[in-house]
Amino acid sequence: MKLISHAALGLALSVLSACRQEIPMVSLGVDSQYRIERMKKLILHPEFTGEAYRWTMEDRNGAYSVVSAERDYIFVGQKPGQYKLRLDIIDPQNPITQDVEIQVEEEAVAYSRYITNVYEYRPAPGQFVNIMPLYETGDTEETMRKKTQDCIAGTNDIMISLGGFGGYVTFGFDHTIVNVPGQKDFKILGNAFYADANPNPSAPTSGGSCEPGIVMVSLDRNNNGRPDDEWYELAGSEYYKPETLHSFQITYTRPPADKTQTPDPDSPITDTTYIRWEANDGETGYIAKNTYHNQAYYPAWIAEDELSFTGTRLADNAVDESGGKGSYFVLYAYDWGYVDNHPNSEEDKISFDIGWAVDREGHPVYLPGADFIRVYTGVNQQCGWLGETSTEMSRAEDLHVTDQTHYLPNP
């Protein structure tokens, strides 16, 4: 046996300690195991950089398929179970592979199928604004937000109006709505209906009062609980048509209190030049006031005297079927993908797929789910005595969550 002196041993330990200090342990930033509730986001962010990234998920047959090529990956599990994920950081100098097991469990408290929060209510001017919901003297943006939430949260089914083009409401649920491939993910109720007695016998039957609203979704990537991340439009049946205008901007101006009215003596319109609007394409016009609604049409709680909105403008869908007399307007439904566009009895037509999401350039994007939903009026249209076209909606429902109210015992 070869003996080592105390001095030599001390020197060896000193060198070993120095070597260890020169190679610090750096965390990858992605653990090997996670435990989360279903329909909750797991945001995975690797600290190491590489030339490329590849996230793959194991299927029921044990094969791995690519689910993302981005650096960050957001996982949302619809059902309880174990999910196996693999991260490959592709780099010629320092390639890394990390296996991740995610245990998805049932939520501790059952999720609601319905809206739980309204974050914003900002309608454009319209004949139902200030009454759906009702504005009262002293109301602020916050009190009107709460009133809107009282109308459409839970199983409440009280209609709200978004006013003319661009007016919107933003709401969310107590969980992330999962984007389930091949399925519709949520539905939104409106008050659209088909006409019973269209004067034009050859007209399509899917026409009446159809006031299409465009849907946008957002994923809470920064995980702060606020709708301040990027928004994506759900591309409906009209999105790629040449008559659809993207990046359309409109600005409404509050009328002065002493404005002189310009009535139309041959109709119920009491002021044809009530609220002026101007668009970024140079077009101008007015939201007229009628005798059926005498309150102010400009949102009374908004301090600014100008309101601007930007979005996708759909082609006008109203036709004067009275032969130009202006007595019978029919608003025809678009095929699919819009709120307040078909009657609520048409379940498939009032339901939406997060898989329809596109970015600002119209390119399809994949989102694992949606935390926030926004609906805005998608047409800029005045229909004579009938007034402006304004999207209305009431409640919304996550189609992947069971309605627990059906199972509550009778009081």
mmCIF file of C-alpha atoms in Angstrom, residues 68-388:
data_model
loop_
_atom_site.group_PDB
_atom_site.id
_atom_site.type_symbol
_atom_site.label_atom_id
_atom_site.label_comp_id
_atom_site.label_asym_id
_atom_site.label_seq_id
_atom_site.Cartn_x
_atom_site.Cartn_y
_atom_site.Cartn_z
ATOM 1 C CA SER A 68 -43.125 23.269 -30.971
ATOM 2 C CA ALA A 69 -39.926 24.695 -32.405
ATOM 3 C CA GLU A 70 -39.942 27.812 -30.223
ATOM 4 C CA ARG A 71 -37.615 28.376 -27.295
ATOM 5 C CA ASP A 72 -40.479 28.635 -24.807
ATOM 6 C CA TYR A 73 -43.219 26.041 -24.604
ATOM 7 C CA ILE A 74 -46.582 26.470 -22.891
ATOM 8 C CA PHE A 75 -48.294 23.241 -21.902
ATOM 9 C CA VAL A 76 -52.010 22.983 -21.099
ATOM 10 C CA GLY A 77 -53.544 19.596 -20.332
ATOM 11 C CA GLN A 78 -57.251 19.057 -20.856
ATOM 12 C CA LYS A 79 -57.494 15.758 -18.981
ATOM 13 C CA PRO A 80 -55.719 14.245 -15.952
ATOM 14 C CA GLY A 81 -52.854 11.869 -16.681
ATOM 15 C CA GLN A 82 -49.123 11.668 -17.225
ATOM 16 C CA TYR A 83 -47.611 13.498 -20.173
ATOM 17 C CA LYS A 84 -44.049 12.949 -21.383
ATOM 18 C CA LEU A 85 -42.271 15.838 -23.055
ATOM 19 C CA ARG A 86 -38.750 16.082 -24.450
ATOM 20 C CA LEU A 87 -36.719 19.216 -25.076
ATOM 21 C CA ASP A 88 -33.794 19.188 -27.508
ATOM 22 C CA ILE A 89 -31.628 22.293 -27.561
ATOM 23 C CA ILE A 90 -29.862 21.965 -30.886
ATOM 24 C CA ASP A 91 -26.348 23.369 -30.833
ATOM 25 C CA PRO A 92 -23.118 22.045 -32.428
ATOM 26 C CA GLN A 93 -21.034 22.938 -29.360
ATOM 27 C CA ASN A 94 -23.383 22.124 -26.503
ATOM 28 C CA PRO A 95 -26.445 20.070 -27.484
ATOM 29 C CA ILE A 96 -28.822 19.319 -24.616
ATOM 30 C CA THR A 97 -31.693 16.878 -24.207
ATOM 31 C CA GLN A 98 -34.088 17.091 -21.272
ATOM 32 C CA ASP A 99 -36.974 14.720 -20.565
ATOM 33 C CA VAL A 100 -39.922 16.180 -18.690
ATOM 34 C CA GLU A 101 -42.760 14.294 -16.991
ATOM 35 C CA ILE A 102 -45.912 16.320 -16.339
ATOM 36 C CA GLN A 103 -48.517 14.902 -13.972
ATOM 37 C CA VAL A 104 -51.863 16.552 -14.683
ATOM 38 C CA GLU A 105 -54.422 16.295 -11.881
ATOM 39 C CA GLU A 106 -58.071 17.204 -11.370
ATOM 40 C CA GLU A 107 -58.584 20.728 -10.120
ATOM 41 C CA ALA A 108 -59.126 21.154 -6.356
ATOM 42 C CA VAL A 109 -62.216 23.297 -6.984
ATOM 43 C CA ALA A 110 -64.389 22.533 -10.002
ATOM 44 C CA TYR A 111 -64.032 25.061 -12.815
ATOM 45 C CA SER A 112 -66.936 27.121 -14.043
ATOM 46 C CA ARG A 113 -68.129 26.617 -17.587
ATOM 47 C CA TYR A 114 -69.005 30.298 -17.755
ATOM 48 C CA ILE A 115 -67.394 33.743 -17.780
ATOM 49 C CA THR A 116 -65.952 34.744 -14.408
ATOM 50 C CA ASN A 117 -64.308 38.083 -15.235
ATOM 51 C CA VAL A 118 -64.964 41.040 -17.515
ATOM 52 C CA TYR A 119 -61.747 43.017 -17.944
ATOM 53 C CA GLU A 120 -62.857 45.782 -20.315
ATOM 54 C CA TYR A 121 -66.086 47.172 -21.694
ATOM 55 C CA ARG A 122 -65.511 49.859 -24.316
ATOM 56 C CA PRO A 123 -68.385 50.164 -26.774
ATOM 57 C CA ALA A 124 -68.470 52.394 -29.815
ATOM 58 C CA PRO A 125 -71.384 54.841 -30.053
ATOM 59 C CA GLY A 126 -74.747 53.235 -30.761
ATOM 60 C CA GLN A 127 -78.463 53.385 -30.054
ATOM 61 C CA PHE A 128 -78.264 50.772 -27.266
ATOM 62 C CA VAL A 129 -75.194 52.250 -25.583
ATOM 63 C CA ASN A 130 -75.835 53.718 -22.106
ATOM 64 C CA ILE A 131 -78.835 51.401 -21.678
ATOM 65 C CA MET A 132 -77.327 47.905 -22.270
ATOM 66 C CA PRO A 133 -76.012 48.017 -19.557
ATOM 67 C CA LEU A 134 -77.619 51.085 -18.029
ATOM 68 C CA TYR A 135 -75.438 54.112 -17.400
ATOM 69 C CA GLU A 136 -76.294 56.156 -14.313
ATOM 70 C CA THR A 137 -74.898 59.561 -13.407
ATOM 71 C CA GLY A 138 -71.499 59.199 -11.783
ATOM 72 C CA ASP A 139 -70.690 55.821 -13.315
ATOM 73 C CA THR A 140 -67.047 55.351 -14.258
ATOM 74 C CA GLU A 141 -65.263 52.894 -16.547
ATOM 75 C CA GLU A 142 -64.842 50.624 -13.512
ATOM 76 C CA THR A 143 -68.511 50.702 -12.468
ATOM 77 C CA MET A 144 -69.595 50.069 -16.059
ATOM 78 C CA ARG A 145 -67.142 47.165 -16.238
ATOM 79 C CA LYS A 146 -68.743 45.694 -13.118
ATOM 80 C CA LYS A 147 -72.225 46.197 -14.535
ATOM 81 C CA THR A 148 -71.161 44.416 -17.706
ATOM 82 C CA GLN A 149 -69.722 41.570 -15.654
ATOM 83 C CA ASP A 150 -73.001 41.292 -13.753
ATOM 84 C CA CYS A 151 -74.799 40.949 -17.100
ATOM 85 C CA ILE A 152 -72.725 38.219 -18.737
ATOM 86 C CA ALA A 153 -70.806 36.364 -15.994
ATOM 87 C CA GLY A 154 -71.905 32.924 -14.808
ATOM 88 C CA THR A 155 -75.287 31.774 -16.038
ATOM 89 C CA ASN A 156 -76.512 35.365 -16.309
ATOM 90 C CA ASP A 157 -77.974 35.988 -19.715
ATOM 91 C CA ILE A 158 -78.461 39.756 -19.903
ATOM 92 C CA MET A 159 -77.635 41.247 -23.275
ATOM 93 C CA ILE A 160 -74.960 43.930 -23.666
ATOM 94 C CA SER A 161 -74.399 46.089 -26.753
ATOM 95 C CA LEU A 162 -71.004 46.843 -28.286
ATOM 96 C CA GLY A 163 -72.233 49.752 -30.393
ATOM 97 C CA GLY A 164 -70.919 50.474 -33.887
ATOM 98 C CA PHE A 165 -67.771 49.172 -35.560
ATOM 99 C CA GLY A 166 -64.898 48.398 -33.201
ATOM 100 C CA GLY A 167 -66.750 48.576 -29.876
ATOM 101 C CA TYR A 168 -65.602 45.664 -27.725
ATOM 102 C CA VAL A 169 -65.749 43.667 -24.506
ATOM 103 C CA THR A 170 -62.903 41.580 -23.037
ATOM 104 C CA PHE A 171 -63.619 38.673 -20.700
ATOM 105 C CA GLY A 172 -62.158 35.463 -19.315
ATOM 106 C CA PHE A 173 -62.775 32.314 -17.294
ATOM 107 C CA ASP A 174 -61.308 30.847 -14.089
ATOM 108 C CA HIS A 175 -59.041 28.605 -16.181
ATOM 109 C CA THR A 176 -57.393 28.417 -19.588
ATOM 110 C CA ILE A 177 -59.754 27.310 -22.358
ATOM 111 C CA VAL A 178 -57.930 24.400 -23.973
ATOM 112 C CA ASN A 179 -57.457 24.280 -27.729
ATOM 113 C CA VAL A 180 -58.622 20.711 -28.394
ATOM 114 C CA PRO A 181 -57.670 19.629 -31.939
ATOM 115 C CA GLY A 182 -60.640 18.960 -34.190
ATOM 116 C CA GLN A 183 -63.196 20.412 -31.767
ATOM 117 C CA LYS A 184 -64.921 23.717 -31.128
ATOM 118 C CA ASP A 185 -63.695 25.159 -27.819
ATOM 119 C CA PHE A 186 -66.254 27.746 -26.669
ATOM 120 C CA LYS A 187 -69.526 29.347 -27.678
ATOM 121 C CA ILE A 188 -70.920 32.867 -27.337
ATOM 122 C CA LEU A 189 -74.604 33.736 -27.254
ATOM 123 C CA GLY A 190 -76.110 36.729 -29.061
ATOM 124 C CA ASN A 191 -79.601 37.810 -30.131
ATOM 125 C CA ALA A 192 -79.496 37.153 -33.888
ATOM 126 C CA PHE A 193 -82.632 35.828 -35.598
ATOM 127 C CA TYR A 194 -83.786 34.982 -39.101
ATOM 128 C CA ALA A 195 -86.571 36.982 -40.782
ATOM 129 C CA ASP A 196 -90.026 35.393 -40.762
ATOM 130 C CA ALA A 197 -91.437 37.338 -43.699
ATOM 131 C CA ASN A 198 -88.780 38.488 -46.170
ATOM 132 C CA PRO A 199 -90.412 40.428 -49.046
ATOM 133 C CA ASN A 200 -87.887 38.816 -51.385
ATOM 134 C CA PRO A 201 -89.046 35.201 -51.903
ATOM 135 C CA SER A 202 -85.760 34.190 -53.534
ATOM 136 C CA ALA A 203 -83.556 35.515 -50.744
ATOM 137 C CA PRO A 204 -81.498 33.164 -48.535
ATOM 138 C CA THR A 205 -83.296 32.005 -45.411
ATOM 139 C CA SER A 206 -80.342 32.831 -43.137
ATOM 140 C CA GLY A 207 -81.123 36.517 -42.968
ATOM 141 C CA GLY A 208 -82.901 38.751 -40.511
ATOM 142 C CA SER A 209 -81.102 40.508 -37.680
ATOM 143 C CA CYS A 210 -77.517 39.239 -37.960
ATOM 144 C CA GLU A 211 -74.948 41.694 -36.571
ATOM 145 C CA PRO A 212 -71.590 39.894 -36.793
ATOM 146 C CA GLY A 213 -68.944 40.434 -34.145
ATOM 147 C CA ILE A 214 -65.328 39.376 -34.591
ATOM 148 C CA VAL A 215 -63.621 37.206 -31.959
ATOM 149 C CA MET A 216 -60.040 37.559 -30.765
ATOM 150 C CA VAL A 217 -58.147 35.417 -28.256
ATOM 151 C CA SER A 218 -55.043 35.912 -26.151
ATOM 152 C CA LEU A 219 -52.800 33.639 -24.091
ATOM 153 C CA ASP A 220 -51.434 34.990 -20.816
ATOM 154 C CA ARG A 221 -47.793 34.350 -21.723
ATOM 155 C CA ASN A 222 -46.394 36.724 -19.093
ATOM 156 C CA ASN A 223 -48.667 35.077 -16.510
ATOM 157 C CA ASN A 224 -49.728 38.341 -14.866
ATOM 158 C CA GLY A 225 -53.481 37.756 -15.099
ATOM 159 C CA ARG A 226 -54.093 40.786 -17.317
ATOM 160 C CA PRO A 227 -55.064 40.906 -21.027
ATOM 161 C CA ASP A 228 -51.886 42.672 -22.121
ATOM 162 C CA ASP A 229 -50.301 39.964 -24.299
ATOM 163 C CA GLU A 230 -50.598 39.661 -28.068
ATOM 164 C CA TRP A 231 -54.084 39.218 -29.533
ATOM 165 C CA TYR A 232 -54.999 36.853 -32.372
ATOM 166 C CA GLU A 233 -58.103 37.044 -34.533
ATOM 167 C CA LEU A 234 -60.149 33.920 -35.123
ATOM 168 C CA ALA A 235 -60.372 33.914 -38.916
ATOM 169 C CA GLY A 236 -64.003 33.327 -39.806
ATOM 170 C CA SER A 237 -65.548 32.608 -43.196
ATOM 171 C CA GLU A 238 -64.973 36.183 -44.455
ATOM 172 C CA TYR A 239 -61.396 36.721 -43.294
ATOM 173 C CA TYR A 240 -59.591 36.031 -46.585
ATOM 174 C CA LYS A 241 -62.217 37.499 -48.921
ATOM 175 C CA PRO A 242 -61.133 40.533 -51.003
ATOM 176 C CA GLU A 243 -64.001 42.695 -49.739
ATOM 177 C CA THR A 244 -62.825 42.304 -46.122
ATOM 178 C CA LEU A 245 -60.694 45.239 -44.928
ATOM 179 C CA HIS A 246 -57.910 44.595 -42.433
ATOM 180 C CA SER A 247 -56.329 47.267 -40.197
ATOM 181 C CA PHE A 248 -59.432 49.412 -40.651
ATOM 182 C CA GLN A 249 -59.434 52.324 -38.210
ATOM 183 C CA ILE A 250 -62.366 54.491 -37.276
ATOM 184 C CA THR A 251 -62.637 57.549 -35.020
ATOM 185 C CA TYR A 252 -65.926 58.771 -33.544
ATOM 186 C CA THR A 253 -66.402 62.333 -32.278
ATOM 187 C CA ARG A 254 -68.708 63.184 -29.369
ATOM 188 C CA PRO A 255 -71.424 65.624 -30.532
ATOM 189 C CA PRO A 256 -71.635 68.963 -28.676
ATOM 190 C CA ALA A 257 -74.425 69.306 -26.133
ATOM 191 C CA ASP A 258 -76.000 72.112 -28.165
ATOM 192 C CA LYS A 259 -75.768 70.355 -31.520
ATOM 193 C CA THR A 260 -78.500 71.316 -33.997
ATOM 194 C CA GLN A 261 -80.433 68.241 -35.107
ATOM 195 C CA THR A 262 -80.902 67.402 -38.782
ATOM 196 C CA PRO A 263 -84.014 65.195 -38.869
ATOM 197 C CA ASP A 264 -85.298 63.177 -41.799
ATOM 198 C CA PRO A 265 -88.968 64.151 -42.117
ATOM 199 C CA ASP A 266 -89.813 60.930 -43.965
ATOM 200 C CA SER A 267 -88.473 58.524 -41.314
ATOM 201 C CA PRO A 268 -88.089 58.052 -37.543
ATOM 202 C CA ILE A 269 -84.547 59.456 -37.755
ATOM 203 C CA THR A 270 -84.323 62.550 -35.562
ATOM 204 C CA ASP A 271 -80.713 63.460 -36.385
ATOM 205 C CA THR A 272 -79.025 62.235 -39.570
ATOM 206 C CA THR A 273 -75.682 63.857 -38.593
ATOM 207 C CA TYR A 274 -75.638 62.908 -34.916
ATOM 208 C CA ILE A 275 -72.204 61.329 -34.324
ATOM 209 C CA ARG A 276 -69.572 61.863 -36.985
ATOM 210 C CA TRP A 277 -66.980 59.216 -37.792
ATOM 211 C CA GLU A 278 -63.907 59.223 -39.981
ATOM 212 C CA ALA A 279 -61.953 56.184 -41.193
ATOM 213 C CA ASN A 280 -58.311 55.780 -42.152
ATOM 214 C CA ASP A 281 -59.301 55.121 -45.772
ATOM 215 C CA GLY A 282 -60.750 58.626 -46.042
ATOM 216 C CA GLU A 283 -64.375 57.565 -45.703
ATOM 217 C CA THR A 284 -66.619 59.613 -43.408
ATOM 218 C CA GLY A 285 -70.169 59.272 -42.171
ATOM 219 C CA TYR A 286 -72.538 59.497 -39.230
ATOM 220 C CA ILE A 287 -74.307 57.359 -36.694
ATOM 221 C CA ALA A 288 -77.850 58.673 -36.878
ATOM 222 C CA LYS A 289 -80.210 59.110 -33.947
ATOM 223 C CA ASN A 290 -83.764 57.811 -34.055
ATOM 224 C CA THR A 291 -86.944 58.424 -32.165
ATOM 225 C CA TYR A 292 -86.892 54.987 -30.537
ATOM 226 C CA HIS A 293 -83.818 55.759 -28.421
ATOM 227 C CA ASN A 294 -83.499 59.269 -27.041
ATOM 228 C CA GLN A 295 -80.537 58.813 -24.671
ATOM 229 C CA ALA A 296 -76.992 59.796 -25.607
ATOM 230 C CA TYR A 297 -75.374 57.287 -27.962
ATOM 231 C CA TYR A 298 -71.778 58.218 -27.124
ATOM 232 C CA PRO A 299 -70.562 56.287 -24.010
ATOM 233 C CA ALA A 300 -71.303 58.793 -21.242
ATOM 234 C CA TRP A 301 -68.614 57.513 -18.865
ATOM 235 C CA ILE A 302 -65.794 57.990 -21.396
ATOM 236 C CA ALA A 303 -63.959 61.256 -20.732
ATOM 237 C CA GLU A 304 -62.343 61.587 -24.171
ATOM 238 C CA ASP A 305 -64.297 63.369 -26.904
ATOM 239 C CA GLU A 306 -62.883 61.021 -29.534
ATOM 240 C CA LEU A 307 -62.978 57.225 -29.618
ATOM 241 C CA SER A 308 -60.789 55.242 -32.022
ATOM 242 C CA PHE A 309 -60.904 51.542 -32.855
ATOM 243 C CA THR A 310 -58.842 49.397 -35.219
ATOM 244 C CA GLY A 311 -59.719 45.963 -36.542
ATOM 245 C CA THR A 312 -61.037 43.880 -39.398
ATOM 246 C CA ARG A 313 -64.029 45.374 -41.159
ATOM 247 C CA LEU A 314 -66.405 42.913 -42.768
ATOM 248 C CA ALA A 315 -68.388 43.808 -45.865
ATOM 249 C CA ASP A 316 -71.868 45.236 -45.278
ATOM 250 C CA ASN A 317 -74.428 42.458 -44.867
ATOM 251 C CA ALA A 318 -77.671 44.485 -44.957
ATOM 252 C CA VAL A 319 -79.998 44.596 -47.954
ATOM 253 C CA ASP A 320 -83.042 46.845 -48.359
ATOM 254 C CA GLU A 321 -85.532 44.201 -49.439
ATOM 255 C CA SER A 322 -88.364 46.745 -49.698
ATOM 256 C CA GLY A 323 -87.245 47.719 -53.177
ATOM 257 C CA GLY A 324 -85.335 50.800 -52.108
ATOM 258 C CA LYS A 325 -88.098 52.210 -49.893
ATOM 259 C CA GLY A 326 -86.003 51.762 -46.774
ATOM 260 C CA SER A 327 -88.794 50.061 -44.840
ATOM 261 C CA TYR A 328 -87.479 46.473 -44.622
ATOM 262 C CA PHE A 329 -83.787 45.848 -44.086
ATOM 263 C CA VAL A 330 -82.522 42.273 -43.875
ATOM 264 C CA LEU A 331 -79.100 41.561 -42.399
ATOM 265 C CA TYR A 332 -77.788 38.299 -43.839
ATOM 266 C CA ALA A 333 -75.631 35.926 -41.818
ATOM 267 C CA TYR A 334 -72.081 35.110 -42.789
ATOM 268 C CA ASP A 335 -71.300 31.421 -42.937
ATOM 269 C CA TRP A 336 -69.340 30.881 -39.721
ATOM 270 C CA GLY A 337 -66.933 32.361 -37.203
ATOM 271 C CA TYR A 338 -68.805 35.412 -35.832
ATOM 272 C CA VAL A 339 -70.812 36.369 -32.741
ATOM 273 C CA ASP A 340 -74.467 37.451 -33.025
ATOM 274 C CA ASN A 341 -74.437 36.134 -36.571
ATOM 275 C CA HIS A 342 -76.751 33.101 -36.249
ATOM 276 C CA PRO A 343 -79.530 32.283 -33.753
ATOM 277 C CA ASN A 344 -78.455 30.622 -30.510
ATOM 278 C CA SER A 345 -80.282 27.455 -31.570
ATOM 279 C CA GLU A 346 -77.575 26.971 -34.216
ATOM 280 C CA GLU A 347 -75.028 25.564 -31.733
ATOM 281 C CA ASP A 348 -72.304 24.825 -34.259
ATOM 282 C CA LYS A 349 -72.614 28.283 -35.836
ATOM 283 C CA ILE A 350 -72.202 30.130 -32.525
ATOM 284 C CA SER A 351 -69.208 28.005 -31.438
ATOM 285 C CA PHE A 352 -65.543 28.839 -32.007
ATOM 286 C CA ASP A 353 -62.265 26.996 -32.486
ATOM 287 C CA ILE A 354 -59.052 28.462 -31.064
ATOM 288 C CA GLY A 355 -57.378 26.651 -33.958
ATOM 289 C CA TRP A 356 -58.695 29.400 -36.274
ATOM 290 C CA ALA A 357 -56.255 31.920 -34.742
ATOM 291 C CA VAL A 358 -54.112 34.033 -37.083
ATOM 292 C CA ASP A 359 -51.494 36.703 -36.436
ATOM 293 C CA ARG A 360 -51.562 40.296 -37.706
ATOM 294 C CA GLU A 361 -50.366 39.215 -41.142
ATOM 295 C CA GLY A 362 -53.038 36.524 -41.413
ATOM 296 C CA HIS A 363 -50.681 33.610 -40.821
ATOM 297 C CA PRO A 364 -52.109 30.698 -38.792
ATOM 298 C CA VAL A 365 -50.648 30.358 -35.302
ATOM 299 C CA TYR A 366 -50.867 27.537 -32.810
ATOM 300 C CA LEU A 367 -52.104 28.374 -29.315
ATOM 301 C CA PRO A 368 -52.459 25.654 -26.655
ATOM 302 C CA GLY A 369 -55.381 27.581 -25.223
ATOM 303 C CA ALA A 370 -56.858 31.008 -24.532
ATOM 304 C CA ASP A 371 -57.025 32.975 -21.286
ATOM 305 C CA PHE A 372 -58.805 36.040 -22.641
ATOM 306 C CA ILE A 373 -61.493 36.562 -25.291
ATOM 307 C CA ARG A 374 -62.442 39.813 -26.975
ATOM 308 C CA VAL A 375 -65.515 40.435 -29.137
ATOM 309 C CA TYR A 376 -65.945 43.565 -31.252
ATOM 310 C CA THR A 377 -68.501 44.765 -33.785
ATOM 311 C CA GLY A 378 -67.187 43.811 -37.224
ATOM 312 C CA VAL A 379 -69.282 45.923 -39.614
ATOM 313 C CA ASN A 380 -69.596 49.664 -40.138
ATOM 314 C CA GLN A 381 -73.129 49.954 -41.409
ATOM 315 C CA GLN A 382 -76.166 52.218 -41.066
ATOM 316 C CA CYS A 383 -79.543 50.726 -41.982
ATOM 317 C CA GLY A 384 -81.886 53.688 -42.250
ATOM 318 C CA TRP A 385 -84.529 53.816 -39.524
ATOM 319 C CA LEU A 386 -83.171 50.510 -38.141
ATOM 320 C CA GLY A 387 -80.013 52.294 -37.053
ATOM 321 C CA GLU A 388 -76.394 51.227 -36.937
#
